[in-house]
Amino acid sequence: MVALVKSMTGDHPARPVLVLSNDPDAGGLAKARQLNVPTFAIDHKPFGKDRAGFEAALQKALQTAKPDIICLAGFMRILTPEFTAQWAGRMLNIHPSLLPKYKGLHTHARAIEAGDSVHGCSVHEVTAELDGGPILGQARIPLQPGDTPDMLAERLLPLEHKLYPAVLRRYAAGDRTMVTLRG
């Protein structure tokens, strides 16, 4: 989120209007306030299994902020098809694998266990299918002997911080051309 906010200056076609979290204690909220970006938190826990209620609260906050594009970053809630349909073509996510490989969780461990020689991250449009929307960018790094999931995540993070802002800049300008980075 910080990399995205910091990238949206000068001739960038987008500006941050809100940082929204489902965790009132998320560290990103304080960081966003330090960057003078409005923040809002909607704790998902009181909603229990009422996903529709939680998403209605999200939708209300988003409608108030009026974003053109939503960028998910560390938002670890699965959104329903009804919610994603409301933002179709206007919602992005970053995922720590070379999609379509390793949708879901524990991607670094899964890449190591599979014996992959290359791993990475992907930025994609959000659709009703988990981690299944059109891929707009990927960054690749080689796996190294002795890599652990934590080591791999640490090496990949700087590329995530370059890839997502690069994709957002193109996307906000109407360019859906694939962005590819190598580390």
mmCIF file of N, CA and C in Angstrom, residues 1 12 20 29-30 32 44 46 53 58 63 66-67 71 84 86 89 92 97-98 106 109-110 112 151 161-162 164 179:
data_model
loop_
_atom_site.group_PDB
_atom_site.id
_atom_site.type_symbol
_atom_site.label_atom_id
_atom_site.label_comp_id
_atom_site.label_asym_id
_atom_site.label_seq_id
_atom_site.Cartn_x
_atom_site.Cartn_y
_atom_site.Cartn_z
ATOM 1 N N MET A 1 0.830 -1.184 0.000
ATOM 2 C CA MET A 1 0.000 0.000 0.000
ATOM 3 C C MET A 1 0.876 1.250 0.000
ATOM 4 N N HIS A 12 1.394 10.859 -12.534
ATOM 5 C CA HIS A 12 0.650 9.596 -12.366
ATOM 6 C C HIS A 12 -0.837 9.869 -12.585
ATOM 7 N N LEU A 20 -8.528 1.535 3.174
ATOM 8 C CA LEU A 20 -9.592 0.842 3.897
ATOM 9 C C LEU A 20 -9.074 -0.505 4.346
ATOM 10 N N LEU A 29 -2.789 1.531 8.277
ATOM 11 C CA LEU A 29 -3.660 2.679 8.519
ATOM 12 C C LEU A 29 -2.852 3.866 9.044
ATOM 13 N N ALA A 30 -1.978 3.609 9.996
ATOM 14 C CA ALA A 30 -1.124 4.681 10.531
ATOM 15 C C ALA A 30 -0.183 5.206 9.445
ATOM 16 N N ALA A 32 -0.725 5.225 6.233
ATOM 17 C CA ALA A 32 -1.520 6.015 5.292
ATOM 18 C C ALA A 32 -1.804 7.404 5.870
ATOM 19 N N HIS A 44 -14.051 -6.980 10.357
ATOM 20 C CA HIS A 44 -14.907 -8.053 9.841
ATOM 21 C C HIS A 44 -15.403 -8.985 10.946
ATOM 22 N N PRO A 46 -16.984 -8.671 13.946
ATOM 23 C CA PRO A 46 -18.363 -8.601 14.453
ATOM 24 C C PRO A 46 -19.415 -9.115 13.461
ATOM 25 N N GLY A 53 -23.304 -8.638 4.961
ATOM 26 C CA GLY A 53 -23.310 -7.464 5.836
ATOM 27 C C GLY A 53 -21.969 -6.752 5.835
ATOM 28 N N LEU A 58 -18.403 -2.380 3.478
ATOM 29 C CA LEU A 58 -17.304 -2.020 2.580
ATOM 30 C C LEU A 58 -17.818 -1.147 1.439
ATOM 31 N N GLN A 63 -18.301 3.749 -1.678
ATOM 32 C CA GLN A 63 -19.163 4.693 -2.392
ATOM 33 C C GLN A 63 -18.960 6.121 -1.878
ATOM 34 N N LYS A 66 -15.562 7.212 -3.389
ATOM 35 C CA LYS A 66 -15.646 7.286 -4.861
ATOM 36 C C LYS A 66 -14.335 6.957 -5.588
ATOM 37 N N PRO A 67 -13.719 5.808 -5.297
ATOM 38 C CA PRO A 67 -12.505 5.455 -6.042
ATOM 39 C C PRO A 67 -12.849 5.023 -7.467
ATOM 40 N N CYS A 71 -7.303 -1.072 -5.204
ATOM 41 C CA CYS A 71 -6.081 -1.882 -5.189
ATOM 42 C C CYS A 71 -6.029 -2.652 -3.880
ATOM 43 N N THR A 84 -17.539 -8.470 -6.092
ATOM 44 C CA THR A 84 -16.574 -8.251 -7.169
ATOM 45 C C THR A 84 -17.261 -7.769 -8.449
ATOM 46 N N GLN A 86 -19.669 -5.696 -8.673
ATOM 47 C CA GLN A 86 -19.906 -4.252 -8.561
ATOM 48 C C GLN A 86 -18.673 -3.438 -8.961
ATOM 49 N N GLY A 89 -13.599 -4.860 -13.476
ATOM 50 C CA GLY A 89 -12.751 -4.033 -14.317
ATOM 51 C C GLY A 89 -12.150 -2.837 -13.606
ATOM 52 N N LEU A 92 -7.902 -4.352 -8.551
ATOM 53 C CA LEU A 92 -6.649 -5.076 -8.750
ATOM 54 C C LEU A 92 -6.214 -5.741 -7.462
ATOM 55 N N SER A 97 2.575 -15.346 -6.299
ATOM 56 C CA SER A 97 2.944 -16.495 -7.132
ATOM 57 C C SER A 97 2.837 -16.075 -8.584
ATOM 58 N N LEU A 98 3.373 -16.910 -9.453
ATOM 59 C CA LEU A 98 3.245 -16.686 -10.889
ATOM 60 C C LEU A 98 1.946 -17.344 -11.338
ATOM 61 N N HIS A 106 0.070 -19.880 1.141
ATOM 62 C CA HIS A 106 1.326 -20.635 1.286
ATOM 63 C C HIS A 106 2.051 -20.824 -0.049
ATOM 64 N N ALA A 109 6.038 -21.645 0.055
ATOM 65 C CA ALA A 109 6.301 -23.031 0.462
ATOM 66 C C ALA A 109 5.912 -23.995 -0.655
ATOM 67 N N ARG A 110 4.818 -23.743 -1.321
ATOM 68 C CA ARG A 110 4.360 -24.626 -2.394
ATOM 69 C C ARG A 110 5.331 -24.623 -3.570
ATOM 70 N N ILE A 112 8.584 -24.020 -3.398
ATOM 71 C CA ILE A 112 9.780 -24.742 -2.950
ATOM 72 C C ILE A 112 9.522 -26.245 -2.957
ATOM 73 N N MET A 151 12.633 -16.599 3.373
ATOM 74 C CA MET A 151 13.703 -16.030 2.550
ATOM 75 C C MET A 151 13.172 -15.633 1.176
ATOM 76 N N HIS A 161 6.975 -4.370 -4.732
ATOM 77 C CA HIS A 161 6.870 -2.918 -4.557
ATOM 78 C C HIS A 161 7.164 -2.150 -5.839
ATOM 79 N N LYS A 162 7.794 -2.787 -6.814
ATOM 80 C CA LYS A 162 8.012 -2.169 -8.128
ATOM 81 C C LYS A 162 6.884 -2.540 -9.094
ATOM 82 N N TYR A 164 3.608 -3.655 -8.637
ATOM 83 C CA TYR A 164 2.246 -3.170 -8.424
ATOM 84 C C TYR A 164 2.105 -1.699 -8.844
ATOM 85 N N VAL A 179 3.008 -6.144 -17.757
ATOM 86 C CA VAL A 179 4.262 -5.644 -17.210
ATOM 87 C C VAL A 179 5.046 -6.861 -16.722
#
